[in-house]
Amino acid sequence: MMRPDATFWQGKKVFLTGHTGFKGAWMCLLLHTLGAQVTGYALPAPTKPSLYELCSIDSLIHSVTGDIRERKKLTDTLLSARPDIVIHMAAQPLVGVSYVEPVATYETNVMGTVYLLEAVRAARETGIPIRVLVNVTTDKCYENKEWTWGYREVDTLGGHDPYSNSKACAELVTACYRASFFQGGEAQEKMPPIGIATARAGNVIGGGDFTPGRLVPDLLDSLLGGKPIQLRQPHAIRPWQHVLESLHGYLLLAQKLYEDAPRYSSSWNFGPNADDAKTVEWLAARLCAKWGAQATYHIAERVAYHETTFLKLDSTKARELLCWRPHWTVEQALDRIVEWTRAYQQNEDTRQVCLAHIEQYRKEGGP
């Protein structure tokens, strides 16, 4: 199993959007351990508390506060950063919020992607040789047919809710820009080629996620407050995976794009092993058991909005062409979450807990 190479990332300039979110904060810590120089562009941390603030990540990177919809500011910041690699994680990431704020969801997830691609175009046209763009979307970008097998990268895009649909649109926008503006052309031939890919992960979980409306944060909030847990869709099946699984996949993909842009410029799934696609109720029961103290849950009487019931990813492509493999099982992921949350409860240094998890993951997962 391959892992991102620290010798490759040492000194690489990375422009990371959405760095103040849960996944973005973990990405900052991971890139820091690999020796990359990170410029982050995002709105302020979306929750109180937040992993970003608890770990004082602004002391590790150059952070710029800005909205992905602010086209000029985004472009100016990227031009100033002169990055080698761009990783796009800024998004409106919640299905429930997308029903309440559909316009803002499309503006952020679709036009935000357009503005970033335009900024990369502007950078390349002014001689800044950006070599890689990885656009992180979601497993929910597929037209969900409630299949019992995993979705492959060639399957039809869609999305019932505004969030999922907007991410499918972002996939199409990325493919269009790649074909229309970044493959060939006189301006592009004056510098090394750029690799552009999209990355679709499963339901990522991990310590430090305080986002309301997500299952594990809601479960932990109930456990910390001593309240019964309410489950929206207990029988829904999701591809659960620790956040470090997907982040290592994104960075490995970025390395490959840097080395051979034409071969790896496409869409990629980074999902867990088939055995780790579990129901919501299974996950809640296991988390309660690991937490102890007679933690319990209840099933909500009705669901406020539509959500898919069955969702799996087929990651054969990443396994065969990137030599990427999931490493931690969902049971191990839940163990790490409980460990992180207990440390947070006891006012321990959460940055050190995260770094210890990163070190453990990389050590156990091979070189």
C-alpha positions as a LaTeX table, in Angstrom:
\begin{tabular}{lrrr}
\hline
Residue & $x$ (\AA) & $y$ (\AA) & $z$ (\AA) \\
\hline
Met1 & 0.00 & 0.00 & 0.00 \\
Met2 & 1.39 & 3.39 & $-1.00$ \\
Arg3 & 1.40 & 6.49 & 1.18 \\
Pro4 & 2.12 & 10.14 & 0.27 \\
Asp5 & 5.89 & 10.64 & 0.05 \\
Ala6 & 7.30 & 13.19 & 2.51 \\
Thr7 & 10.26 & 13.82 & 0.20 \\
Phe8 & 7.82 & 14.86 & $-2.52$ \\
Trp9 & 5.77 & 17.17 & $-0.28$ \\
Gln10 & 8.71 & 18.80 & 1.50 \\
Gly11 & 8.66 & 22.48 & 0.52 \\
Lys12 & 5.76 & 22.10 & $-1.94$ \\
Lys13 & 3.51 & 25.18 & $-2.00$ \\
Val14 & $-0.10$ & 24.10 & $-1.54$ \\
Phe15 & $-3.17$ & 26.32 & $-1.94$ \\
Leu16 & $-5.97$ & 24.75 & 0.12 \\
Thr17 & $-9.53$ & 26.05 & 0.06 \\
Gly18 & $-11.85$ & 25.19 & 2.94 \\
His19 & $-8.96$ & 24.79 & 5.35 \\
Thr20 & $-10.97$ & 25.87 & 8.42 \\
Gly21 & $-13.51$ & 23.03 & 8.13 \\
Phe22 & $-13.23$ & 19.60 & 9.72 \\
Lys23 & $-11.55$ & 17.86 & 6.77 \\
Gly24 & $-9.59$ & 20.98 & 5.92 \\
Ala25 & $-8.12$ & 21.21 & 9.41 \\
Trp26 & $-7.00$ & 17.59 & 9.31 \\
Met27 & $-5.52$ & 18.23 & 5.86 \\
Cys28 & $-3.54$ & 21.20 & 7.21 \\
Leu29 & $-2.09$ & 19.02 & 9.97 \\
Leu30 & $-1.24$ & 16.23 & 7.54 \\
Leu31 & 0.44 & 18.59 & 5.07 \\
His32 & 2.35 & 20.18 & 7.94 \\
Thr33 & 3.74 & 16.82 & 8.99 \\
Leu34 & 4.85 & 16.23 & 5.38 \\
Gly35 & 6.69 & 19.56 & 5.22 \\
Ala36 & 4.44 & 21.39 & 2.76 \\
Gln37 & 3.97 & 25.17 & 2.79 \\
Val38 & 0.22 & 25.77 & 2.98 \\
Thr39 & $-1.82$ & 28.83 & 2.09 \\
Gly40 & $-5.40$ & 28.37 & 3.24 \\
Tyr41 & $-8.39$ & 30.26 & 1.87 \\
Ala42 & $-11.75$ & 29.91 & 3.63 \\
Leu43 & $-14.42$ & 31.52 & 5.73 \\
Pro44 & $-13.85$ & 31.54 & 9.51 \\
Ala45 & $-14.16$ & 28.18 & 11.22 \\
Pro46 & $-17.80$ & 27.10 & 10.74 \\
Thr47 & $-18.42$ & 25.80 & 14.26 \\
Lys48 & $-17.73$ & 26.73 & 17.88 \\
Pro49 & $-15.70$ & 24.90 & 19.00 \\
Ser50 & $-13.77$ & 23.85 & 15.89 \\
Leu51 & $-10.85$ & 21.56 & 15.24 \\
Tyr52 & $-9.12$ & 24.41 & 13.40 \\
Glu53 & $-9.13$ & 26.68 & 16.46 \\
Leu54 & $-8.55$ & 23.95 & 19.05 \\
Cys55 & $-5.37$ & 22.91 & 17.22 \\
Ser56 & $-4.22$ & 26.52 & 16.57 \\
Ile57 & $-3.71$ & 25.64 & 12.93 \\
Asp58 & $-3.32$ & 29.29 & 11.92 \\
Ser59 & 0.10 & 29.13 & 13.58 \\
Leu60 & 1.17 & 26.37 & 11.16 \\
Ile61 & 0.05 & 27.85 & 7.82 \\
His62 & $-0.66$ & 31.13 & 6.05 \\
Ser63 & $-4.40$ & 31.62 & 6.47 \\
Val64 & $-6.54$ & 34.01 & 4.42 \\
Thr65 & $-10.16$ & 34.63 & 5.36 \\
Gly66 & $-12.34$ & 34.81 & 2.29 \\
Asp67 & $-15.45$ & 33.47 & 0.60 \\
Ile68 & $-14.95$ & 31.15 & $-2.38$ \\
Arg69 & $-17.65$ & 33.26 & $-4.10$ \\
Glu70 & $-15.45$ & 36.39 & $-3.89$ \\
Arg71 & $-13.88$ & 35.92 & $-7.30$ \\
Lys72 & $-11.34$ & 38.76 & $-7.25$ \\
Lys73 & $-10.13$ & 38.08 & $-3.73$ \\
Leu74 & $-9.83$ & 34.38 & $-4.47$ \\
Thr75 & $-7.83$ & 35.04 & $-7.64$ \\
Asp76 & $-5.56$ & 37.61 & $-6.01$ \\
Thr77 & $-4.85$ & 35.27 & $-3.10$ \\
Leu78 & $-4.02$ & 32.35 & $-5.35$ \\
Leu79 & $-1.75$ & 34.50 & $-7.56$ \\
Ser80 & 0.06 & 35.77 & $-4.48$ \\
Ala81 & 0.54 & 32.24 & $-3.14$ \\
Arg82 & 2.08 & 30.98 & $-6.42$ \\
Pro83 & 1.24 & 27.36 & $-5.52$ \\
Asp84 & 2.53 & 24.16 & $-7.03$ \\
Ile85 & $-0.61$ & 22.28 & $-6.03$ \\
Val86 & $-4.22$ & 23.36 & $-5.47$ \\
Ile87 & $-6.62$ & 21.30 & $-3.35$ \\
His88 & $-10.21$ & 22.50 & $-3.43$ \\
Met89 & $-12.22$ & 21.52 & $-0.35$ \\
Ala90 & $-14.34$ & 24.64 & 0.26 \\
Ala91 & $-18.03$ & 23.76 & 0.08 \\
Gln92 & $-21.47$ & 23.98 & 1.58 \\
Pro93 & $-21.28$ & 20.36 & 2.75 \\
Leu94 & $-24.65$ & 19.50 & 4.30 \\
Val95 & $-27.73$ & 17.93 & 2.72 \\
Gly96 & $-30.09$ & 19.48 & 5.28 \\
Val97 & $-28.72$ & 23.01 & 4.82 \\
Ser98 & $-29.01$ & 22.64 & 1.03 \\
Tyr99 & $-32.79$ & 22.31 & 1.36 \\
Val100 & $-32.95$ & 25.52 & 3.40 \\
Glu101 & $-30.36$ & 27.44 & 1.34 \\
Pro102 & $-30.34$ & 25.95 & $-2.17$ \\
Val103 & $-29.15$ & 29.11 & $-3.92$ \\
Ala104 & $-26.18$ & 29.58 & $-1.59$ \\
Thr105 & $-25.38$ & 25.88 & $-1.98$ \\
Tyr106 & $-25.20$ & 26.15 & $-5.77$ \\
Glu107 & $-23.32$ & 29.45 & $-5.61$ \\
Thr108 & $-20.69$ & 27.95 & $-3.33$ \\
Asn109 & $-20.35$ & 24.47 & $-4.76$ \\
Val110 & $-20.76$ & 25.23 & $-8.46$ \\
Met111 & $-19.75$ & 28.85 & $-9.05$ \\
Gly112 & $-17.08$ & 28.62 & $-6.36$ \\
Thr113 & $-15.55$ & 25.80 & $-8.40$ \\
Val114 & $-15.81$ & 27.88 & $-11.58$ \\
Tyr115 & $-14.08$ & 30.83 & $-9.88$ \\
Leu116 & $-11.27$ & 28.63 & $-8.63$ \\
Leu117 & $-10.73$ & 27.11 & $-12.06$ \\
Glu118 & $-10.69$ & 30.61 & $-13.55$ \\
Ala119 & $-8.11$ & 31.66 & $-10.96$ \\
Val120 & $-5.93$ & 28.69 & $-11.93$ \\
Arg121 & $-6.31$ & 29.68 & $-15.59$ \\
Ala122 & $-5.23$ & 33.22 & $-14.76$ \\
Ala123 & $-2.23$ & 31.94 & $-12.80$ \\
Arg124 & $-1.06$ & 29.69 & $-15.62$ \\
Glu125 & $-1.51$ & 32.47 & $-18.17$ \\
Thr126 & 0.74 & 34.75 & $-16.11$ \\
Gly127 & 3.45 & 32.10 & $-15.92$ \\
Ile128 & 2.74 & 30.53 & $-12.52$ \\
Pro129 & 3.26 & 26.82 & $-13.27$ \\
Ile130 & 0.54 & 25.26 & $-11.12$ \\
Arg131 & 0.95 & 21.53 & $-11.70$ \\
Val132 & $-2.02$ & 19.97 & $-9.91$ \\
Leu133 & $-5.65$ & 20.71 & $-9.05$ \\
Val134 & $-7.61$ & 18.18 & $-6.99$ \\
Asn135 & $-11.29$ & 19.06 & $-6.59$ \\
Val136 & $-12.83$ & 17.20 & $-3.64$ \\
Thr137 & $-16.51$ & 16.44 & $-4.23$ \\
Thr138 & $-18.51$ & 13.62 & $-2.61$ \\
Asp139 & $-19.79$ & 10.07 & $-2.94$ \\
Lys140 & $-23.26$ & 11.61 & $-3.16$ \\
Cys141 & $-22.56$ & 13.04 & $-6.64$ \\
Tyr142 & $-23.85$ & 9.84 & $-8.26$ \\
Glu143 & $-27.40$ & 9.34 & $-9.47$ \\
Asn144 & $-28.40$ & 7.06 & $-6.62$ \\
Lys145 & $-30.32$ & 3.98 & $-7.74$ \\
Glu146 & $-30.14$ & 2.21 & $-4.36$ \\
Trp147 & $-27.89$ & $-0.47$ & $-5.85$ \\
Thr148 & $-26.38$ & $-3.11$ & $-3.58$ \\
Trp149 & $-23.00$ & $-2.75$ & $-5.31$ \\
Gly150 & $-20.64$ & 0.21 & $-5.25$ \\
Tyr151 & $-20.74$ & 3.12 & $-7.65$ \\
Arg152 & $-17.85$ & 3.38 & $-10.10$ \\
Glu153 & $-16.34$ & 6.52 & $-11.56$ \\
Val154 & $-18.03$ & 5.83 & $-14.92$ \\
Asp155 & $-21.53$ & 5.67 & $-13.43$ \\
Thr156 & $-24.07$ & 8.43 & $-14.07$ \\
Leu157 & $-23.85$ & 11.61 & $-12.02$ \\
Gly158 & $-26.96$ & 13.09 & $-10.46$ \\
Gly159 & $-28.22$ & 13.96 & $-7.01$ \\
His160 & $-31.74$ & 14.18 & $-5.57$ \\
Asp161 & $-31.05$ & 16.98 & $-3.08$ \\
Pro162 & $-29.44$ & 20.37 & $-3.85$ \\
Tyr163 & $-26.18$ & 19.46 & $-2.11$ \\
Ser164 & $-25.64$ & 16.21 & $-4.00$ \\
Asn165 & $-26.79$ & 17.76 & $-7.26$ \\
Ser166 & $-24.49$ & 20.76 & $-6.84$ \\
Lys167 & $-21.54$ & 18.42 & $-6.35$ \\
Ala168 & $-22.46$ & 16.52 & $-9.50$ \\
Cys169 & $-22.48$ & 19.89 & $-11.27$ \\
Ala170 & $-19.03$ & 20.66 & $-9.84$ \\
Glu171 & $-17.80$ & 17.36 & $-11.28$ \\
Leu172 & $-19.10$ & 18.32 & $-14.72$ \\
Val173 & $-17.64$ & 21.81 & $-14.49$ \\
Thr174 & $-14.22$ & 20.39 & $-13.63$ \\
Ala175 & $-14.31$ & 17.93 & $-16.54$ \\
Cys176 & $-15.39$ & 20.70 & $-18.91$ \\
Tyr177 & $-12.60$ & 23.07 & $-17.87$ \\
Arg178 & $-10.04$ & 20.29 & $-18.06$ \\
Ala179 & $-11.03$ & 19.47 & $-21.65$ \\
Ser180 & $-11.66$ & 23.05 & $-22.81$ \\
Phe181 & $-8.84$ & 25.07 & $-21.24$ \\
Phe182 & $-6.11$ & 22.86 & $-19.79$ \\
Gln183 & $-5.45$ & 20.17 & $-22.38$ \\
Gly184 & $-3.29$ & 21.68 & $-25.13$ \\
Gly185 & $-3.30$ & 25.24 & $-26.45$ \\
Glu186 & $-0.38$ & 27.59 & $-26.99$ \\
Ala187 & $-0.49$ & 29.13 & $-23.49$ \\
Gln188 & $-0.50$ & 25.73 & $-21.82$ \\
Glu189 & 2.35 & 24.37 & $-23.96$ \\
Lys190 & 4.80 & 26.97 & $-22.59$ \\
Met191 & 4.94 & 25.24 & $-19.20$ \\
Pro192 & 4.57 & 21.72 & $-17.76$ \\
Pro193 & 1.09 & 20.19 & $-18.08$ \\
Ile194 & $-1.38$ & 20.50 & $-15.24$ \\
Gly195 & $-3.14$ & 17.47 & $-13.82$ \\
Ile196 & $-6.78$ & 18.03 & $-12.89$ \\
Ala197 & $-8.86$ & 15.42 & $-11.07$ \\
Thr198 & $-11.91$ & 15.06 & $-8.85$ \\
Ala199 & $-11.96$ & 12.94 & $-5.70$ \\
Arg200 & $-15.04$ & 11.31 & $-4.20$ \\
Ala201 & $-14.84$ & 9.90 & $-0.68$ \\
Gly202 & $-17.28$ & 8.13 & 1.58 \\
Asn203 & $-18.78$ & 9.41 & 4.83 \\
Val204 & $-15.66$ & 10.63 & 6.61 \\
Ile205 & $-15.56$ & 10.55 & 10.39 \\
Gly206 & $-12.90$ & 11.43 & 12.92 \\
Gly207 & $-12.06$ & 13.35 & 16.05 \\
Gly208 & $-12.85$ & 17.05 & 16.12 \\
Asp209 & $-15.93$ & 17.18 & 13.92 \\
Phe210 & $-18.49$ & 19.48 & 15.56 \\
Thr211 & $-20.72$ & 19.97 & 12.49 \\
Pro212 & $-24.42$ & 19.83 & 13.43 \\
Gly213 & $-26.49$ & 17.62 & 11.16 \\
Arg214 & $-23.78$ & 14.99 & 10.75 \\
Leu215 & $-24.30$ & 11.67 & 12.48 \\
Val216 & $-21.14$ & 11.28 & 14.57 \\
Pro217 & $-21.02$ & 14.91 & 15.80 \\
Asp218 & $-24.70$ & 14.71 & 16.73 \\
Leu219 & $-24.10$ & 11.40 & 18.52 \\
Leu220 & $-21.16$ & 12.80 & 20.46 \\
Asp221 & $-23.04$ & 15.96 & 21.34 \\
Ser222 & $-25.78$ & 13.79 & 22.83 \\
Leu223 & $-23.26$ & 11.62 & 24.67 \\
Leu224 & $-21.34$ & 14.58 & 26.07 \\
Gly225 & $-24.59$ & 16.16 & 27.21 \\
Gly226 & $-25.99$ & 12.94 & 28.64 \\
Lys227 & $-28.99$ & 13.10 & 26.30 \\
Pro228 & $-30.60$ & 10.23 & 24.33 \\
Ile229 & $-29.45$ & 10.07 & 20.70 \\
Gln230 & $-32.00$ & 10.62 & 17.95 \\
Leu231 & $-31.45$ & 8.71 & 14.67 \\
Arg232 & $-33.00$ & 10.06 & 11.46 \\
Gln233 & $-32.57$ & 7.04 & 9.19 \\
Pro234 & $-31.45$ & 4.03 & 11.23 \\
His235 & $-31.43$ & 1.61 & 8.29 \\
Ala236 & $-29.55$ & 3.83 & 5.83 \\
Ile237 & $-26.22$ & 2.32 & 4.74 \\
Arg238 & $-23.19$ & 4.57 & 4.33 \\
Pro239 & $-19.50$ & 4.00 & 3.45 \\
Trp240 & $-17.97$ & 5.11 & 6.77 \\
Gln241 & $-14.23$ & 5.83 & 6.87 \\
His242 & $-11.75$ & 7.72 & 9.03 \\
Val243 & $-10.88$ & 11.12 & 7.61 \\
Leu244 & $-7.21$ & 10.15 & 7.22 \\
Glu245 & $-8.17$ & 7.47 & 4.70 \\
Ser246 & $-9.54$ & 9.95 & 2.18 \\
Leu247 & $-6.91$ & 12.64 & 2.84 \\
His248 & $-4.08$ & 10.21 & 2.15 \\
Gly249 & $-5.88$ & 9.27 & $-1.04$ \\
Tyr250 & $-6.13$ & 12.89 & $-2.17$ \\
Leu251 & $-2.43$ & 13.51 & $-1.55$ \\
Leu252 & $-1.37$ & 10.32 & $-3.27$ \\
Leu253 & $-3.52$ & 11.33 & $-6.24$ \\
Ala254 & $-1.90$ & 14.79 & $-6.27$ \\
Gln255 & 1.55 & 13.20 & $-6.39$ \\
Lys256 & 0.58 & 11.04 & $-9.35$ \\
Leu257 & $-0.97$ & 14.02 & $-11.16$ \\
Tyr258 & 2.28 & 15.97 & $-10.69$ \\
Glu259 & 4.31 & 13.11 & $-12.14$ \\
Asp260 & 2.00 & 12.13 & $-15.02$ \\
Ala261 & $-0.87$ & 14.57 & $-15.58$ \\
Pro262 & $-2.45$ & 12.94 & $-18.66$ \\
Arg263 & $-2.67$ & 9.49 & $-17.09$ \\
Tyr264 & $-4.29$ & 10.48 & $-13.80$ \\
Ser265 & $-6.51$ & 13.44 & $-14.80$ \\
Ser266 & $-9.96$ & 11.96 & $-14.20$ \\
Ser267 & $-12.34$ & 11.16 & $-11.34$ \\
Trp268 & $-11.42$ & 8.89 & $-8.43$ \\
Asn269 & $-13.31$ & 7.09 & $-5.66$ \\
Phe270 & $-11.75$ & 6.68 & $-2.21$ \\
Gly271 & $-14.15$ & 4.51 & $-0.26$ \\
Pro272 & $-13.78$ & 2.01 & 2.59 \\
Asn273 & $-13.73$ & $-1.76$ & 2.31 \\
Ala274 & $-17.14$ & $-3.27$ & 1.53 \\
Asp275 & $-17.45$ & $-4.60$ & 5.09 \\
Asp276 & $-17.33$ & $-1.05$ & 6.45 \\
Ala277 & $-20.50$ & 0.06 & 4.69 \\
Lys278 & $-22.74$ & $-0.09$ & 7.75 \\
Thr279 & $-26.17$ & 1.14 & 8.76 \\
Val280 & $-26.68$ & 4.30 & 10.79 \\
Glu281 & $-28.09$ & 2.24 & 13.66 \\
Trp282 & $-25.06$ & $-0.09$ & 13.66 \\
Leu283 & $-22.72$ & 2.89 & 13.91 \\
Ala284 & $-24.76$ & 4.46 & 16.71 \\
Ala285 & $-24.88$ & 1.21 & 18.67 \\
Arg286 & $-21.11$ & 0.65 & 18.34 \\
Leu287 & $-20.31$ & 4.22 & 19.36 \\
Cys288 & $-22.58$ & 3.94 & 22.39 \\
Ala289 & $-20.94$ & 0.66 & 23.38 \\
Lys290 & $-17.46$ & 2.15 & 23.09 \\
Trp291 & $-18.50$ & 5.26 & 25.01 \\
Gly292 & $-20.10$ & 3.32 & 27.87 \\
Ala293 & $-21.99$ & 5.00 & 30.74 \\
Gln294 & $-25.29$ & 3.47 & 29.57 \\
Ala295 & $-25.36$ & 5.53 & 26.39 \\
Thr296 & $-28.56$ & 4.92 & 24.42 \\
Tyr297 & $-30.31$ & 6.06 & 21.27 \\
His298 & $-33.86$ & 6.52 & 19.96 \\
Ile299 & $-35.22$ & 6.43 & 16.45 \\
Ala300 & $-36.87$ & 9.62 & 15.21 \\
Glu301 & $-40.53$ & 9.26 & 14.28 \\
Arg302 & $-40.15$ & 10.94 & 10.90 \\
Val303 & $-37.45$ & 12.27 & 8.59 \\
Ala304 & $-37.51$ & 15.96 & 7.73 \\
Tyr305 & $-36.10$ & 15.57 & 4.21 \\
His306 & $-35.12$ & 12.98 & 1.62 \\
Glu307 & $-31.83$ & 11.13 & 2.00 \\
Thr308 & $-30.54$ & 8.13 & 0.10 \\
Thr309 & $-30.92$ & 4.75 & 1.79 \\
Phe310 & $-28.12$ & 2.68 & 0.28 \\
Leu311 & $-24.77$ & 4.10 & $-0.83$ \\
Lys312 & $-21.47$ & 2.35 & $-1.50$ \\
Leu313 & $-18.36$ & 3.26 & $-3.46$ \\
Asp314 & $-16.26$ & 1.03 & $-5.70$ \\
Ser315 & $-12.63$ & 2.09 & $-5.27$ \\
Thr316 & $-11.09$ & $-0.52$ & $-7.58$ \\
Lys317 & $-9.58$ & 2.16 & $-9.79$ \\
Ala318 & $-7.68$ & 3.82 & $-6.91$ \\
Arg319 & $-6.59$ & 0.42 & $-5.59$ \\
Glu320 & $-5.20$ & $-0.73$ & $-8.92$ \\
Leu321 & $-3.76$ & 2.47 & $-10.41$ \\
Leu322 & $-2.73$ & 4.40 & $-7.28$ \\
Cys323 & $-1.99$ & 1.38 & $-5.04$ \\
Trp324 & $-4.19$ & 3.08 & $-2.42$ \\
Arg325 & $-5.88$ & 0.94 & 0.21 \\
Pro326 & $-8.12$ & 1.66 & 3.21 \\
His327 & $-6.19$ & 0.94 & 6.37 \\
Trp328 & $-8.37$ & 1.51 & 9.45 \\
Thr329 & $-11.67$ & $-0.34$ & 9.77 \\
Val330 & $-14.76$ & 1.54 & 10.89 \\
Glu331 & $-14.29$ & $-0.09$ & 14.33 \\
Gln332 & $-10.78$ & 1.39 & 14.53 \\
Ala333 & $-12.08$ & 4.74 & 13.32 \\
Leu334 & $-14.65$ & 4.79 & 16.14 \\
Asp335 & $-11.92$ & 3.91 & 18.64 \\
Arg336 & $-9.90$ & 6.93 & 17.48 \\
Ile337 & $-12.96$ & 9.18 & 17.72 \\
Val338 & $-13.66$ & 8.10 & 21.31 \\
Glu339 & $-9.99$ & 8.57 & 22.17 \\
Trp340 & $-9.94$ & 12.08 & 20.67 \\
Thr341 & $-13.22$ & 13.08 & 22.34 \\
Arg342 & $-12.09$ & 11.85 & 25.76 \\
Ala343 & $-8.91$ & 13.91 & 25.37 \\
Tyr344 & $-11.01$ & 16.94 & 24.43 \\
Gln345 & $-13.22$ & 16.36 & 27.47 \\
Gln346 & $-10.13$ & 16.42 & 29.69 \\
Asn347 & $-8.73$ & 19.61 & 28.10 \\
Glu348 & $-5.72$ & 17.81 & 26.64 \\
Asp349 & $-3.71$ & 19.15 & 23.69 \\
Thr350 & $-5.92$ & 18.10 & 20.78 \\
Arg351 & $-3.30$ & 19.02 & 18.20 \\
Gln352 & $-0.96$ & 16.46 & 19.71 \\
Val353 & $-3.74$ & 13.87 & 19.69 \\
Cys354 & $-4.33$ & 14.51 & 15.98 \\
Leu355 & $-0.61$ & 14.35 & 15.20 \\
Ala356 & $-0.33$ & 11.11 & 17.16 \\
His357 & $-3.19$ & 9.64 & 15.10 \\
Ile358 & $-1.49$ & 10.76 & 11.88 \\
Glu359 & 1.80 & 9.19 & 12.95 \\
Gln360 & 0.06 & 5.99 & 14.00 \\
Tyr361 & $-1.87$ & 5.78 & 10.73 \\
Arg362 & 1.22 & 6.29 & 8.59 \\
Lys363 & 3.33 & 3.90 & 10.64 \\
Glu364 & 0.77 & 1.12 & 10.63 \\
Gly365 & $-0.14$ & 1.65 & 6.99 \\
Gly366 & 3.35 & 1.06 & 5.61 \\
Pro367 & 5.76 & 3.42 & 3.83 \\
\hline
\end{tabular}
